[in-house]
mmCIF file of C-alpha atoms in Angstrom:
data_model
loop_
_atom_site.group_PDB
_atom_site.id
_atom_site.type_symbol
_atom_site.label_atom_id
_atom_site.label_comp_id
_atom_site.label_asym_id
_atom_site.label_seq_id
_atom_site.Cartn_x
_atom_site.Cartn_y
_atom_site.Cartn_z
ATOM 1 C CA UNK A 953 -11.249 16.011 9.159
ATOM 2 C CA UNK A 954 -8.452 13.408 8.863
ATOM 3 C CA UNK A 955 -10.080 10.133 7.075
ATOM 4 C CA UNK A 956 -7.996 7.524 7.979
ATOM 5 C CA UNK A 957 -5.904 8.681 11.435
ATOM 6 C CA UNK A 958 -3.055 7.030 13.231
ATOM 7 C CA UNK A 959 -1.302 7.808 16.582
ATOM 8 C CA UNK A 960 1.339 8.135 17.201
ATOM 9 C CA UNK A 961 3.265 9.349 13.728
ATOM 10 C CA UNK A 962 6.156 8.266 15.279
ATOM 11 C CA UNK A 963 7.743 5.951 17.812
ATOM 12 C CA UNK A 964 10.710 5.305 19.279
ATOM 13 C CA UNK A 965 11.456 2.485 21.470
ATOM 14 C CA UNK A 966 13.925 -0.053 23.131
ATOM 15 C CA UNK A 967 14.401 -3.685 22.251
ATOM 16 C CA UNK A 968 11.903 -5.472 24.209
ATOM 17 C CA UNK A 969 9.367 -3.340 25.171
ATOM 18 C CA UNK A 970 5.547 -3.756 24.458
ATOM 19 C CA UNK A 971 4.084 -0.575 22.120
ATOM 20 C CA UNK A 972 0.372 0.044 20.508
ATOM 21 C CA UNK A 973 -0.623 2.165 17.408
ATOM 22 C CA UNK A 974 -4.187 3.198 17.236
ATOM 23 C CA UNK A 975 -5.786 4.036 13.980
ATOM 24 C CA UNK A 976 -9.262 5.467 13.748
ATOM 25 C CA UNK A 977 -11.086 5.495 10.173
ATOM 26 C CA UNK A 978 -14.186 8.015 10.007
ATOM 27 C CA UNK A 979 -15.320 7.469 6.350
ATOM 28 C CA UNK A 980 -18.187 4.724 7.322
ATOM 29 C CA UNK A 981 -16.117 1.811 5.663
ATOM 30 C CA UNK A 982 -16.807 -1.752 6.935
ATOM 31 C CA UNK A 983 -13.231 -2.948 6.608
ATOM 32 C CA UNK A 984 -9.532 -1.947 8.364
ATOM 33 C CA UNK A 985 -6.413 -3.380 7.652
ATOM 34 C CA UNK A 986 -2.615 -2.953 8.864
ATOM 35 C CA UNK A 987 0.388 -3.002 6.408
ATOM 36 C CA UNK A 988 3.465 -3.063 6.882
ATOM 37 C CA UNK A 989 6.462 -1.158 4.295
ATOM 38 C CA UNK A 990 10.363 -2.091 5.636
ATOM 39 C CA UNK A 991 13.312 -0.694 4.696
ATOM 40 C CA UNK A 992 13.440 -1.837 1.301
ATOM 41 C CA UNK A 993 10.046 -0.001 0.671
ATOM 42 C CA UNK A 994 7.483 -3.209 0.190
ATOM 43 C CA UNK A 995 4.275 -2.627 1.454
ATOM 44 C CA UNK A 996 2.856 -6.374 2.574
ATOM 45 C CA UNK A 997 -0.398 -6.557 4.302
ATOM 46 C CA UNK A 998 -0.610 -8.077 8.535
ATOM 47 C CA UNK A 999 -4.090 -8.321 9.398
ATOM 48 C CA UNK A 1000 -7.629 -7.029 7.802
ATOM 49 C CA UNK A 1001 -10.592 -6.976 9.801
ATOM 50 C CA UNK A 1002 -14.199 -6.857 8.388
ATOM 51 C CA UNK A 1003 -16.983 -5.630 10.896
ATOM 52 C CA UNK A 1004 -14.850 -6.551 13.567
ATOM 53 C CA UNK A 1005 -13.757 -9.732 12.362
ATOM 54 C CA UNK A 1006 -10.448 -11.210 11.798
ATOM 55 C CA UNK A 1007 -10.435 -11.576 8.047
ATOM 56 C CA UNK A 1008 -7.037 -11.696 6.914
ATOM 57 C CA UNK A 1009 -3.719 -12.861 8.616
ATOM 58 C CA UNK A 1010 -1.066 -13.342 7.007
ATOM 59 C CA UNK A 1011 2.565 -14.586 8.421
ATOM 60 C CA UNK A 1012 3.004 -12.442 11.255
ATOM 61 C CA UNK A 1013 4.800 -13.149 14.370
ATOM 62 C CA UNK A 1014 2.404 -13.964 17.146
ATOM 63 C CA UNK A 1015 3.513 -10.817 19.493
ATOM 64 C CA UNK A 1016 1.383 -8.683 16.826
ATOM 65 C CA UNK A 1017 -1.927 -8.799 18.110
ATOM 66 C CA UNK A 1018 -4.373 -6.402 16.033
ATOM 67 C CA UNK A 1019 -7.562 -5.687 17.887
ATOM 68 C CA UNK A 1020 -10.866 -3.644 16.525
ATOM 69 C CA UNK A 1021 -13.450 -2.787 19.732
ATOM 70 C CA UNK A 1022 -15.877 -1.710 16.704
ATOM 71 C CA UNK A 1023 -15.298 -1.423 12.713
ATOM 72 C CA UNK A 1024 -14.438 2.198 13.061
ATOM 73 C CA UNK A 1025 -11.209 1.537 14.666
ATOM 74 C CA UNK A 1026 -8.263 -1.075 14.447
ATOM 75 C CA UNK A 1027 -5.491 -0.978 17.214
ATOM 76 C CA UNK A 1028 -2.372 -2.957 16.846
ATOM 77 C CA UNK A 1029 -0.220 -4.210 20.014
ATOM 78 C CA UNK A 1030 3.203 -5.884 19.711
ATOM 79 C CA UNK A 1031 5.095 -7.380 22.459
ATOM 80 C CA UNK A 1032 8.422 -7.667 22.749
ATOM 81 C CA UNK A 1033 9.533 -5.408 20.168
ATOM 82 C CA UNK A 1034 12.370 -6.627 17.806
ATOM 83 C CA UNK A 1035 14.983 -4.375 16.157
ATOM 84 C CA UNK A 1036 13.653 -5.814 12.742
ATOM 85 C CA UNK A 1037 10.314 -4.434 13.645
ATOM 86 C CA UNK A 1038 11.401 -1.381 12.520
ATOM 87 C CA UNK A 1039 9.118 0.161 9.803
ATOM 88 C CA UNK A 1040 6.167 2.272 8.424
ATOM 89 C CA UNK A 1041 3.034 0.803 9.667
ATOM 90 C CA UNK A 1042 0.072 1.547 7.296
ATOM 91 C CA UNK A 1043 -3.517 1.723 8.321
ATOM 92 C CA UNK A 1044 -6.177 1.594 6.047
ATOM 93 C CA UNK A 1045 -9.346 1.090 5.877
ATOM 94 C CA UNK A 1046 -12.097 0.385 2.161
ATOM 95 C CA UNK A 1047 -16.131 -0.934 1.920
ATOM 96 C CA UNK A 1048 -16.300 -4.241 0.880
ATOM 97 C CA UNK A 1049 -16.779 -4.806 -2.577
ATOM 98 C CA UNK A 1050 -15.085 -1.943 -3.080
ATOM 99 C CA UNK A 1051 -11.280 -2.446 -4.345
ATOM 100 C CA UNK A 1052 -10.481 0.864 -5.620
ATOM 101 C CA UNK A 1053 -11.807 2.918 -2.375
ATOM 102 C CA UNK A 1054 -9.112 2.286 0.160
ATOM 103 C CA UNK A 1055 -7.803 5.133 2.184
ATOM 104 C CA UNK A 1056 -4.395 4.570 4.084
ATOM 105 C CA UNK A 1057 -3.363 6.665 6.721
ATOM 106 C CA UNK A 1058 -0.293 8.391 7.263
ATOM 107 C CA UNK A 1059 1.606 6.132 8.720
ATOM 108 C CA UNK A 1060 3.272 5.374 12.131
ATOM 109 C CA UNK A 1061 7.130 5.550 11.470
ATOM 110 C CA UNK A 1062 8.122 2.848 14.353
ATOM 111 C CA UNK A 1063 12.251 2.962 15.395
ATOM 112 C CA UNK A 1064 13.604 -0.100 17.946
ATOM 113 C CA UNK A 1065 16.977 0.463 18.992
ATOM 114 C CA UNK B 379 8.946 -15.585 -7.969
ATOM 115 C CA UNK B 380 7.324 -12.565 -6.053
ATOM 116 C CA UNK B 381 3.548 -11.795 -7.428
ATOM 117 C CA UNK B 382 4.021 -8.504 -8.451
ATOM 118 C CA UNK B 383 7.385 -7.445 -9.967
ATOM 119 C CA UNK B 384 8.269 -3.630 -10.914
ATOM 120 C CA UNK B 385 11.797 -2.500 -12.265
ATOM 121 C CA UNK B 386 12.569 -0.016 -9.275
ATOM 122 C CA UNK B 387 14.766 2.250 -11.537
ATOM 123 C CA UNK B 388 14.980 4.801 -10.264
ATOM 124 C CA UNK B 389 13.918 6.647 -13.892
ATOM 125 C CA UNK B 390 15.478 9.965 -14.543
ATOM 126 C CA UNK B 391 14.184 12.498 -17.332
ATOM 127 C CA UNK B 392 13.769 15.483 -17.882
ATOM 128 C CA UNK B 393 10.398 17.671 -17.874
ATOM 129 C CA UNK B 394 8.757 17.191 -20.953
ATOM 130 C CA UNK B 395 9.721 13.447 -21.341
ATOM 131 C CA UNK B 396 7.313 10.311 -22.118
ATOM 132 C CA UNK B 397 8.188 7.636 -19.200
ATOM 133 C CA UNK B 398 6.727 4.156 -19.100
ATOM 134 C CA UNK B 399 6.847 1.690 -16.307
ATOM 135 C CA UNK B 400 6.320 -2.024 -16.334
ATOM 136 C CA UNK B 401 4.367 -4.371 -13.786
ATOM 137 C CA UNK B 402 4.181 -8.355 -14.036
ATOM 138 C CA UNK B 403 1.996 -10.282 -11.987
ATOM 139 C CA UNK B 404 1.896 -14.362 -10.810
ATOM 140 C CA UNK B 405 -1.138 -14.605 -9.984
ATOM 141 C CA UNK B 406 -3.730 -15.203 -12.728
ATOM 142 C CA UNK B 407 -6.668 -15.361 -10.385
ATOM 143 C CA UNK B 408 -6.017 -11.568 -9.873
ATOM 144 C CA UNK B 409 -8.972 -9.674 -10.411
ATOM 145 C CA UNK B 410 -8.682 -5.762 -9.913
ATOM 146 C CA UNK B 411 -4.997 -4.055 -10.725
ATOM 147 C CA UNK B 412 -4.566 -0.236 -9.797
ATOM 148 C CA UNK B 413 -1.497 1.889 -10.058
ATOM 149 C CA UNK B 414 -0.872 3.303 -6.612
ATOM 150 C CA UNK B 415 1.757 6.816 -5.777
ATOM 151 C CA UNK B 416 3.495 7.338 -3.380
ATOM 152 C CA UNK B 417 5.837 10.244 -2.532
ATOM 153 C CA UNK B 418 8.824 9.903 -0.072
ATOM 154 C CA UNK B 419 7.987 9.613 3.559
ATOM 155 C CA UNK B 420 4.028 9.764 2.841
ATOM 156 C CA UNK B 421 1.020 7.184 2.628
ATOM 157 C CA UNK B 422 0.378 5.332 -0.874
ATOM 158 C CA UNK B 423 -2.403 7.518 -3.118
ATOM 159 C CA UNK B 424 -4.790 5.392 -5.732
ATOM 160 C CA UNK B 425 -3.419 7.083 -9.308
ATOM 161 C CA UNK B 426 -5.861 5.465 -11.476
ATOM 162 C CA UNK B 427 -7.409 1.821 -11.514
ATOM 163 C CA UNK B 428 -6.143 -0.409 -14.702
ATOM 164 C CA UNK B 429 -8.744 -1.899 -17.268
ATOM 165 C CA UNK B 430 -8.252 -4.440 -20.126
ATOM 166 C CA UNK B 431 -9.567 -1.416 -22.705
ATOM 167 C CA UNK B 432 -7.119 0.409 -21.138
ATOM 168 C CA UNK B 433 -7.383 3.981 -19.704
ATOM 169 C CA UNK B 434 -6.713 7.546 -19.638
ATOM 170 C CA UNK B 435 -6.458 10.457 -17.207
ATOM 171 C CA UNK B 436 -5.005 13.079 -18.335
ATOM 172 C CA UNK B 437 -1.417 13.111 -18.928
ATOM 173 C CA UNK B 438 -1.670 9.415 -17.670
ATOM 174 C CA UNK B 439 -2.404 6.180 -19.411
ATOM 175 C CA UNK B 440 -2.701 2.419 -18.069
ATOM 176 C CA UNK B 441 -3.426 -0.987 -19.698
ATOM 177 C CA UNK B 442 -3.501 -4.070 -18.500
ATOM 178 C CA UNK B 443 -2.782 -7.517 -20.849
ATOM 179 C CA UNK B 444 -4.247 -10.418 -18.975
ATOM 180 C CA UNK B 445 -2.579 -13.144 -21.016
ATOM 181 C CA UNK B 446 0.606 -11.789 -20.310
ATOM 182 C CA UNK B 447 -0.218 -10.640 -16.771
ATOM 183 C CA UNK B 448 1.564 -7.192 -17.455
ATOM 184 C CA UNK B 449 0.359 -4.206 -16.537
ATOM 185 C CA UNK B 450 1.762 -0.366 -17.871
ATOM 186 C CA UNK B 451 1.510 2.746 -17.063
ATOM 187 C CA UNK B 452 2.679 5.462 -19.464
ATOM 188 C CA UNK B 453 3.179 9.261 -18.026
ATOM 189 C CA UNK B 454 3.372 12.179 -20.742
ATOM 190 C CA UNK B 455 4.475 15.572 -20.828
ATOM 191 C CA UNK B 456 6.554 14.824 -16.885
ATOM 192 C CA UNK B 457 5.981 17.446 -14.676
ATOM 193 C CA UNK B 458 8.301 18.013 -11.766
ATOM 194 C CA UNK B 459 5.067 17.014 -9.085
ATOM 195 C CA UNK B 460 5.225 13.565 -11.026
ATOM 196 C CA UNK B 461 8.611 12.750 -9.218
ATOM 197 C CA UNK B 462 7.188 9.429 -6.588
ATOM 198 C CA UNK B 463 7.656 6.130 -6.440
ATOM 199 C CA UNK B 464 4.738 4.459 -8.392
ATOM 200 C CA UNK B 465 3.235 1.058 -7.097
ATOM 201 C CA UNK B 466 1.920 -1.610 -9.375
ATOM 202 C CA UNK B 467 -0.912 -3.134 -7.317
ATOM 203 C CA UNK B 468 -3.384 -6.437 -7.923
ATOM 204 C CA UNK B 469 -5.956 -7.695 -5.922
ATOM 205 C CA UNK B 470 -7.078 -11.276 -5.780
ATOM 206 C CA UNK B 471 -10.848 -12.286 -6.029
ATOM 207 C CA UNK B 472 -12.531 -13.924 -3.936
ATOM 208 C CA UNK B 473 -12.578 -15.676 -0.637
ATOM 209 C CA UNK B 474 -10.370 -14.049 2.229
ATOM 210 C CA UNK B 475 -8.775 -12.586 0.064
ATOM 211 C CA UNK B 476 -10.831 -10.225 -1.072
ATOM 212 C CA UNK B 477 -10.019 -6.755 -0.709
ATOM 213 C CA UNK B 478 -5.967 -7.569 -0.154
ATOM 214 C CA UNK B 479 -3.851 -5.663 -2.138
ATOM 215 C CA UNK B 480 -0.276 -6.678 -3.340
ATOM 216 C CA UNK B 481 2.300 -4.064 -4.015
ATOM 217 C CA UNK B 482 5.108 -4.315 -6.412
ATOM 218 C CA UNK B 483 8.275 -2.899 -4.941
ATOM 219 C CA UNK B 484 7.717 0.271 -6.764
ATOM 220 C CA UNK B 485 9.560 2.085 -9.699
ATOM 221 C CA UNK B 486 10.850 5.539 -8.617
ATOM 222 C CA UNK B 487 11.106 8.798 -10.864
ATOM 223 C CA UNK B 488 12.515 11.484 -10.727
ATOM 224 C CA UNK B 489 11.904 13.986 -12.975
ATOM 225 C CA UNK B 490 14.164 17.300 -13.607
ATOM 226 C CA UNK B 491 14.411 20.472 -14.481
#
């Protein structure tokens, strides 16, 4: 059993269109995050949620929209996709209190053209 | 200045060969510091978690030096499977930001026959 899942592992799209990942975390942890690692490899963190709540979000335009219907699972949604949205999105997901136990998935490889 | 700062290299030496990296940090509110892996086109692995005392698994050594936020990580003996790019990461205390980790750029090796 895959720990920390996201679909799709890759996706191709158009400028302007609207795309979701989904990302689905089975190990029991309370908290779920989305990062982000461009083309020059740097891994910066969007948005963590704990227990379903909004914890972290940092300077992301507002056509990301993360949403998490319960703490096992953190969607993200963007609108009007951007050709410098192109990147490996990173799910991941650790308990709080808990630094050293994150698990990140394996990635959504995400090409606008 | 960015928070954490790695020399990307990229190193190249030979098997056998003693390699050290280098990690600086900004931040001297951070609280945890790990040293992350991650091999091309995959999802970042936890290596080993960084302590004051310093520490050793295996073939693989870190210390941290919180007056002059700097962090190491020393690989003996190189092994072909050692080739990755190897992430310097901190972690603030406290608040909201709990729990967010901060990557250095990475430092990639490659290691050779």
């Amino acid at each position: 059993d895959t720990a920390v899942s996201q679909t799709p592992k890759y996706l191709v799209t158009q400028m302007g269109n609207d795309k979701s990942i989904k990302c689905e975390q089975n190990l029991g942890h309370d908290t779920m995050y989305w990062y982000k690692q461009d083309s020059k490899k740097f891994l910066k963190i969007m948005f963590s949620y704990n227990n379903k709540e909004l914890i972290i979000n940092e300077t992301v335009p507002n056509r990301f929209s993360p949403k998490s219907p319960d703490k096992a699972h953190l969607n993200l949604h963007i609108n009007s996709l951007e050709l410098g949205d192109s990147a490996v999105y990173f799910c991941a997901s650790s308990q709080t209190g808990i630094s050293y136990g994150y698990t990140f998935g394996s990635g959504t490889r995400l090409t606008v053209v | 200045r960015k928070e954490v700062e790695q020399d990307p290299g990229p190193f190249n030496v030979p098997e056998g060969a003693t390699v050290a990296f280098n990690c600086t940090y900004s931040n001297s509110a951070s609280q945890s510091f790990f040293w992350y892996r991650q091999d091309c086109r995959k999802e970042p692995k936890l290596l080993m978690s960084v302590y004051s005392s310093g520490n050793e698994d295996g073939r693989f050594t870190a210390q941290l030096n919180r007056a002059s936020q700097y962090i190491s990580l020393l690989i003996r003996d190189s092994k072909l499977s050692d080739s990755a790019t190897y992430l310097c990461v901190v972690v603030k205390g406290g608040g909201t930001s709990y729990g967010k980790l901060t990557f250095g750029q990475g430092t990639i090796l490659t290691v050779h026959p």
